[in-house]
């Protein structure tokens, strides 16, 4: 699988200034400093221009809002993504959370995050041997 992404961490989101937060409702590039292509391989989640995450190092993957990334972070109420399909893909490694928007659509606010979440979970489960 391959697509484009915008990415940030919880720490980076918290460090945003008020102007970044306002601008982020228009376009994620103002709050998500990492962007490029994303590729899911057999054992790695490659984030071009940022880092490569070994799948076995991923602790949790979900599409969900939380305190650092809520419904208003990149979607204003005039985008459909505000109501659904706009949740970030949250990848947790230890105590670090990474927030990804995969194939984010400017007009709707929709992402392809749910499909990617399912694919990553399947790959991770396939790598972990049953006990």
Short mmCIF file of N, CA and C in Angstrom, two decimals:
data_model
loop_
_atom_site.label_atom_id
_atom_site.label_comp_id
_atom_site.label_asym_id
_atom_site.label_seq_id
_atom_site.Cartn_x
_atom_site.Cartn_y
_atom_site.Cartn_z
N UNK A 1 0.85 -1.18 0.00
CA UNK A 1 0.00 0.00 0.00
C UNK A 1 0.88 1.24 0.00
N UNK A 2 0.44 2.22 -0.72
CA UNK A 2 1.18 3.47 -0.79
C UNK A 2 0.19 4.63 -0.94
N UNK A 3 0.49 5.76 -0.31
CA UNK A 3 -0.39 6.94 -0.36
C UNK A 3 0.42 8.16 0.08
N UNK A 4 -0.26 9.28 0.30
CA UNK A 4 0.38 10.48 0.84
C UNK A 4 -0.13 10.70 2.26
N UNK A 5 0.68 11.37 3.07
CA UNK A 5 0.30 11.59 4.46
C UNK A 5 0.71 12.96 4.95
N UNK A 6 0.05 13.40 6.01
CA UNK A 6 0.47 14.52 6.85
C UNK A 6 0.64 13.91 8.23
N UNK A 7 1.72 14.26 8.95
CA UNK A 7 1.96 13.65 10.25
C UNK A 7 2.48 14.62 11.28
N UNK A 8 2.21 14.31 12.52
CA UNK A 8 2.71 15.08 13.66
C UNK A 8 2.72 14.18 14.89
N UNK A 9 3.26 14.69 15.96
CA UNK A 9 3.24 13.96 17.23
C UNK A 9 2.37 14.74 18.22
N UNK A 10 2.00 14.08 19.30
CA UNK A 10 1.23 14.76 20.34
C UNK A 10 1.99 15.94 20.90
N UNK A 11 3.29 15.78 21.07
CA UNK A 11 4.14 16.85 21.60
C UNK A 11 4.14 18.07 20.65
N UNK A 12 4.23 17.80 19.34
CA UNK A 12 4.22 18.89 18.36
C UNK A 12 2.86 19.60 18.33
N UNK A 13 1.78 18.84 18.45
CA UNK A 13 0.44 19.45 18.47
C UNK A 13 0.28 20.39 19.66
N UNK A 14 0.76 19.95 20.81
CA UNK A 14 0.64 20.76 22.03
C UNK A 14 1.47 22.03 21.96
N UNK A 15 2.56 22.00 21.17
CA UNK A 15 3.45 23.15 21.06
C UNK A 15 2.95 24.20 20.05
N UNK A 16 1.88 23.89 19.31
CA UNK A 16 1.36 24.82 18.31
C UNK A 16 0.88 26.12 18.94
N UNK A 17 1.13 27.21 18.24
CA UNK A 17 0.65 28.53 18.64
C UNK A 17 -0.81 28.67 18.24
N UNK A 18 -1.48 29.67 18.73
CA UNK A 18 -2.89 29.91 18.42
C UNK A 18 -3.09 30.08 16.91
N UNK A 19 -2.20 30.80 16.26
CA UNK A 19 -2.33 31.01 14.80
C UNK A 19 -2.21 29.68 14.05
N UNK A 20 -1.37 28.77 14.54
CA UNK A 20 -1.24 27.44 13.93
C UNK A 20 -2.55 26.67 14.08
N UNK A 21 -3.17 26.79 15.24
CA UNK A 21 -4.43 26.09 15.49
C UNK A 21 -5.54 26.62 14.59
N UNK A 22 -5.59 27.91 14.40
CA UNK A 22 -6.60 28.50 13.52
C UNK A 22 -6.33 28.10 12.08
N UNK A 23 -5.09 28.22 11.65
CA UNK A 23 -4.72 27.85 10.28
C UNK A 23 -4.92 26.37 10.02
N UNK A 24 -4.71 25.54 11.05
CA UNK A 24 -4.87 24.10 10.92
C UNK A 24 -6.28 23.68 10.58
N UNK A 25 -7.27 24.51 10.91
CA UNK A 25 -8.65 24.20 10.54
C UNK A 25 -8.88 24.40 9.04
N UNK A 26 -7.97 25.14 8.40
CA UNK A 26 -8.06 25.36 6.95
C UNK A 26 -7.33 24.25 6.20
N UNK A 27 -6.11 23.94 6.66
CA UNK A 27 -5.30 22.91 6.00
C UNK A 27 -4.33 22.31 7.02
N UNK A 28 -4.17 20.98 7.01
CA UNK A 28 -3.29 20.34 8.00
C UNK A 28 -1.82 20.72 7.88
N UNK A 29 -1.38 21.25 6.77
CA UNK A 29 0.04 21.58 6.62
C UNK A 29 0.52 22.57 7.68
N UNK A 30 -0.42 23.32 8.28
CA UNK A 30 -0.05 24.28 9.31
C UNK A 30 0.18 23.66 10.67
N UNK A 31 -0.29 22.44 10.87
CA UNK A 31 -0.12 21.77 12.16
C UNK A 31 0.63 20.45 12.05
N UNK A 32 0.78 19.97 10.82
CA UNK A 32 1.43 18.69 10.60
C UNK A 32 2.72 18.93 9.81
N UNK A 33 3.85 19.05 10.51
CA UNK A 33 5.10 19.41 9.85
C UNK A 33 5.70 18.32 8.97
N UNK A 34 5.22 17.09 9.10
CA UNK A 34 5.79 15.99 8.33
C UNK A 34 4.81 15.60 7.22
N UNK A 35 5.32 15.50 6.01
CA UNK A 35 4.47 15.13 4.89
C UNK A 35 5.30 14.39 3.84
N UNK A 36 4.63 13.60 3.06
CA UNK A 36 5.32 12.83 2.02
C UNK A 36 4.49 11.62 1.65
N UNK A 37 5.17 10.60 1.17
CA UNK A 37 4.45 9.37 0.84
C UNK A 37 4.60 8.39 2.00
N UNK A 38 3.60 7.56 2.16
CA UNK A 38 3.59 6.53 3.19
C UNK A 38 3.45 5.20 2.49
N UNK A 39 4.18 4.21 2.99
CA UNK A 39 4.11 2.89 2.39
C UNK A 39 4.13 1.83 3.49
N UNK A 40 3.23 0.87 3.37
CA UNK A 40 3.18 -0.26 4.29
C UNK A 40 3.83 -1.44 3.60
N UNK A 41 4.96 -1.89 4.18
CA UNK A 41 5.66 -3.06 3.63
C UNK A 41 5.39 -4.26 4.54
N UNK A 42 6.10 -5.34 4.31
CA UNK A 42 5.88 -6.56 5.11
C UNK A 42 6.17 -6.36 6.59
N UNK A 43 7.14 -5.49 6.92
CA UNK A 43 7.51 -5.34 8.32
C UNK A 43 7.74 -3.90 8.78
N UNK A 44 7.41 -2.92 7.90
CA UNK A 44 7.70 -1.53 8.23
C UNK A 44 6.61 -0.60 7.70
N UNK A 45 6.38 0.47 8.45
CA UNK A 45 5.55 1.57 7.98
C UNK A 45 6.52 2.69 7.63
N UNK A 46 6.72 2.91 6.33
CA UNK A 46 7.70 3.91 5.87
C UNK A 46 7.02 5.26 5.70
N UNK A 47 7.51 6.25 6.42
CA UNK A 47 7.01 7.61 6.33
C UNK A 47 8.11 8.47 5.70
N UNK A 48 8.01 8.66 4.39
CA UNK A 48 9.02 9.41 3.65
C UNK A 48 9.19 10.79 4.27
N UNK A 49 10.44 11.18 4.47
CA UNK A 49 10.74 12.49 5.02
C UNK A 49 10.61 12.58 6.53
N UNK A 50 10.29 11.47 7.17
CA UNK A 50 10.15 11.49 8.62
C UNK A 50 10.90 10.32 9.23
N UNK A 51 10.33 9.13 9.19
CA UNK A 51 11.01 7.96 9.73
C UNK A 51 10.34 6.67 9.27
N UNK A 52 11.01 5.57 9.53
CA UNK A 52 10.47 4.24 9.24
C UNK A 52 10.15 3.57 10.56
N UNK A 53 8.93 3.10 10.69
CA UNK A 53 8.50 2.46 11.93
C UNK A 53 8.44 0.94 11.75
N UNK A 54 9.25 0.19 12.49
CA UNK A 54 9.12 -1.26 12.43
C UNK A 54 7.74 -1.65 13.00
N UNK A 55 7.02 -2.51 12.32
CA UNK A 55 5.68 -2.88 12.75
C UNK A 55 5.68 -3.52 14.14
N UNK A 56 6.73 -4.28 14.45
CA UNK A 56 6.79 -4.90 15.77
C UNK A 56 7.02 -3.89 16.90
N UNK A 57 7.43 -2.68 16.56
CA UNK A 57 7.63 -1.63 17.57
C UNK A 57 6.38 -0.81 17.83
N UNK A 58 5.32 -1.08 17.08
CA UNK A 58 4.07 -0.34 17.25
C UNK A 58 3.27 -0.98 18.37
N UNK A 59 2.91 -0.17 19.36
CA UNK A 59 2.16 -0.69 20.49
C UNK A 59 0.66 -0.68 20.28
N UNK A 60 0.15 0.35 19.59
CA UNK A 60 -1.29 0.49 19.41
C UNK A 60 -1.54 1.30 18.14
N UNK A 61 -2.59 0.92 17.41
CA UNK A 61 -3.00 1.64 16.20
C UNK A 61 -4.51 1.79 16.27
N UNK A 62 -5.00 3.01 16.04
CA UNK A 62 -6.45 3.24 16.07
C UNK A 62 -6.79 4.50 15.30
N UNK A 63 -8.03 4.60 14.87
CA UNK A 63 -8.57 5.83 14.30
C UNK A 63 -9.47 6.42 15.37
N UNK A 64 -8.99 7.47 16.01
CA UNK A 64 -9.75 8.03 17.12
C UNK A 64 -9.32 9.46 17.44
N UNK A 65 -10.24 10.19 18.02
CA UNK A 65 -9.95 11.52 18.54
C UNK A 65 -9.51 11.37 19.99
N UNK A 66 -8.71 12.32 20.46
CA UNK A 66 -8.32 12.36 21.86
C UNK A 66 -8.10 13.81 22.26
N UNK A 67 -7.48 14.04 23.42
CA UNK A 67 -7.28 15.41 23.90
C UNK A 67 -6.36 16.23 23.00
N UNK A 68 -5.34 15.60 22.44
CA UNK A 68 -4.39 16.32 21.60
C UNK A 68 -4.94 16.59 20.20
N UNK A 69 -5.80 15.68 19.69
CA UNK A 69 -6.36 15.82 18.34
C UNK A 69 -7.85 15.58 18.44
N UNK A 70 -8.61 16.67 18.36
CA UNK A 70 -10.06 16.53 18.43
C UNK A 70 -10.70 16.81 17.08
N UNK A 71 -12.00 16.79 17.05
CA UNK A 71 -12.78 16.96 15.82
C UNK A 71 -12.46 18.28 15.09
N UNK A 72 -12.03 19.31 15.83
CA UNK A 72 -11.78 20.62 15.25
C UNK A 72 -10.33 20.83 14.79
N UNK A 73 -9.44 19.88 15.04
CA UNK A 73 -8.02 20.08 14.76
C UNK A 73 -7.75 20.43 13.30
N UNK A 74 -8.34 19.73 12.36
CA UNK A 74 -8.15 20.05 10.95
C UNK A 74 -9.44 20.15 10.16
N UNK A 75 -10.58 19.95 10.80
CA UNK A 75 -11.85 20.01 10.09
C UNK A 75 -12.77 21.02 10.74
N UNK A 76 -13.14 22.04 10.00
CA UNK A 76 -14.14 22.95 10.50
C UNK A 76 -15.51 22.33 10.24
N UNK A 77 -16.55 22.88 10.82
CA UNK A 77 -17.87 22.26 10.73
C UNK A 77 -18.47 22.30 9.33
N UNK A 78 -17.82 22.98 8.38
CA UNK A 78 -18.34 22.99 7.01
C UNK A 78 -17.78 21.84 6.17
N UNK A 79 -16.92 21.00 6.75
CA UNK A 79 -16.41 19.82 6.05
C UNK A 79 -17.08 18.57 6.59
N UNK A 80 -17.38 17.64 5.72
CA UNK A 80 -18.02 16.40 6.13
C UNK A 80 -17.16 15.59 7.10
N UNK A 81 -15.83 15.74 6.99
CA UNK A 81 -14.92 15.03 7.89
C UNK A 81 -15.14 15.40 9.34
N UNK A 82 -15.76 16.55 9.59
CA UNK A 82 -16.08 16.96 10.95
C UNK A 82 -17.05 15.96 11.59
N UNK A 83 -17.96 15.41 10.78
CA UNK A 83 -18.99 14.51 11.27
C UNK A 83 -18.59 13.04 11.24
N UNK A 84 -17.64 12.68 10.39
CA UNK A 84 -17.20 11.29 10.32
C UNK A 84 -16.11 11.12 9.29
N UNK A 85 -15.33 10.07 9.43
CA UNK A 85 -14.22 9.73 8.54
C UNK A 85 -13.09 10.77 8.56
N UNK A 86 -13.02 11.57 9.62
CA UNK A 86 -11.96 12.57 9.73
C UNK A 86 -11.02 12.30 10.87
N UNK A 87 -11.22 11.17 11.56
CA UNK A 87 -10.37 10.85 12.70
C UNK A 87 -8.94 10.61 12.24
N UNK A 88 -7.97 10.97 13.09
CA UNK A 88 -6.58 10.70 12.73
C UNK A 88 -6.26 9.22 12.92
N UNK A 89 -5.26 8.75 12.21
CA UNK A 89 -4.70 7.44 12.46
C UNK A 89 -3.65 7.66 13.55
N UNK A 90 -3.87 7.09 14.71
CA UNK A 90 -2.97 7.28 15.85
C UNK A 90 -2.11 6.03 15.99
N UNK A 91 -0.80 6.22 15.88
CA UNK A 91 0.16 5.13 16.02
C UNK A 91 0.97 5.40 17.28
N UNK A 92 0.93 4.45 18.21
CA UNK A 92 1.63 4.63 19.48
C UNK A 92 2.86 3.73 19.53
N UNK A 93 3.97 4.35 19.90
CA UNK A 93 5.24 3.64 20.12
C UNK A 93 5.71 4.04 21.51
N UNK A 94 5.63 3.13 22.46
CA UNK A 94 5.99 3.48 23.83
C UNK A 94 5.06 4.57 24.34
N UNK A 95 5.63 5.70 24.78
CA UNK A 95 4.80 6.80 25.25
C UNK A 95 4.62 7.90 24.19
N UNK A 96 5.05 7.64 22.98
CA UNK A 96 4.95 8.62 21.89
C UNK A 96 3.76 8.30 20.98
N UNK A 97 2.96 9.33 20.71
CA UNK A 97 1.83 9.17 19.79
C UNK A 97 2.11 9.95 18.52
N UNK A 98 1.87 9.29 17.40
CA UNK A 98 2.01 9.93 16.10
C UNK A 98 0.61 10.00 15.49
N UNK A 99 0.28 11.16 14.94
CA UNK A 99 -1.03 11.38 14.33
C UNK A 99 -0.83 11.52 12.82
N UNK A 100 -1.56 10.71 12.06
CA UNK A 100 -1.43 10.70 10.60
C UNK A 100 -2.76 10.97 9.93
N UNK A 101 -2.72 11.70 8.85
CA UNK A 101 -3.86 11.89 7.96
C UNK A 101 -3.41 11.34 6.61
N UNK A 102 -4.01 10.25 6.20
CA UNK A 102 -3.60 9.59 4.96
C UNK A 102 -4.61 9.88 3.87
N UNK A 103 -4.10 10.41 2.76
CA UNK A 103 -4.94 10.82 1.62
C UNK A 103 -6.08 11.75 2.07
N UNK A 104 -5.73 12.75 2.88
CA UNK A 104 -6.70 13.74 3.36
C UNK A 104 -7.26 14.54 2.19
N UNK A 105 -8.58 14.71 2.15
CA UNK A 105 -9.24 15.44 1.07
C UNK A 105 -9.62 16.83 1.55
N UNK A 106 -9.14 17.86 0.86
CA UNK A 106 -9.37 19.25 1.24
C UNK A 106 -10.85 19.60 1.29
N UNK A 107 -11.62 19.13 0.33
CA UNK A 107 -13.02 19.53 0.23
C UNK A 107 -13.92 18.83 1.24
N UNK A 108 -13.68 17.55 1.50
CA UNK A 108 -14.55 16.80 2.41
C UNK A 108 -13.96 16.64 3.81
N UNK A 109 -12.64 16.65 3.92
CA UNK A 109 -11.99 16.37 5.20
C UNK A 109 -11.86 14.89 5.47
N UNK A 110 -12.31 14.06 4.52
CA UNK A 110 -12.21 12.61 4.67
C UNK A 110 -10.77 12.16 4.51
N UNK A 111 -10.46 11.02 5.13
CA UNK A 111 -9.14 10.40 4.99
C UNK A 111 -9.33 8.94 4.62
N UNK A 112 -8.23 8.29 4.35
CA UNK A 112 -8.23 6.85 4.10
C UNK A 112 -7.68 6.12 5.33
N UNK A 113 -7.76 6.77 6.49
CA UNK A 113 -7.16 6.24 7.71
C UNK A 113 -7.73 4.90 8.16
N UNK A 114 -9.03 4.71 8.04
CA UNK A 114 -9.64 3.47 8.52
C UNK A 114 -9.11 2.26 7.76
N UNK A 115 -8.98 2.40 6.45
CA UNK A 115 -8.44 1.29 5.64
C UNK A 115 -7.00 1.00 6.02
N UNK A 116 -6.21 2.04 6.24
CA UNK A 116 -4.82 1.85 6.63
C UNK A 116 -4.71 1.25 8.03
N UNK A 117 -5.58 1.67 8.93
CA UNK A 117 -5.57 1.12 10.28
C UNK A 117 -5.80 -0.39 10.23
N UNK A 118 -6.80 -0.81 9.48
CA UNK A 118 -7.09 -2.25 9.35
C UNK A 118 -5.91 -3.00 8.76
N UNK A 119 -5.29 -2.43 7.73
CA UNK A 119 -4.15 -3.10 7.08
C UNK A 119 -2.96 -3.21 8.03
N UNK A 120 -2.68 -2.17 8.79
CA UNK A 120 -1.55 -2.20 9.74
C UNK A 120 -1.81 -3.23 10.83
N UNK A 121 -3.02 -3.24 11.36
CA UNK A 121 -3.36 -4.21 12.41
C UNK A 121 -3.21 -5.64 11.88
N UNK A 122 -3.66 -5.91 10.68
CA UNK A 122 -3.52 -7.25 10.09
C UNK A 122 -2.04 -7.64 9.95
N UNK A 123 -1.22 -6.68 9.48
CA UNK A 123 0.21 -6.97 9.31
C UNK A 123 0.87 -7.24 10.66
N UNK A 124 0.58 -6.39 11.66
CA UNK A 124 1.17 -6.55 12.98
C UNK A 124 0.75 -7.89 13.57
N UNK A 125 -0.54 -8.23 13.48
CA UNK A 125 -1.01 -9.51 14.01
C UNK A 125 -0.38 -10.69 13.29
N UNK A 126 -0.08 -10.54 12.00
CA UNK A 126 0.58 -11.59 11.25
C UNK A 126 2.03 -11.79 11.63
N UNK A 127 2.67 -10.72 12.16
CA UNK A 127 4.07 -10.81 12.56
C UNK A 127 4.25 -11.38 13.95
N UNK A 128 3.22 -11.20 14.81
CA UNK A 128 3.32 -11.65 16.19
C UNK A 128 2.87 -13.11 16.24
N UNK A 129 3.76 -13.95 16.72
CA UNK A 129 3.46 -15.38 16.82
C UNK A 129 2.51 -15.61 17.99
N UNK A 130 1.51 -16.47 17.81
CA UNK A 130 0.61 -16.78 18.93
C UNK A 130 1.37 -17.48 20.05
N UNK A 131 0.94 -17.21 21.28
CA UNK A 131 1.64 -17.79 22.45
C UNK A 131 1.14 -19.17 22.75
#
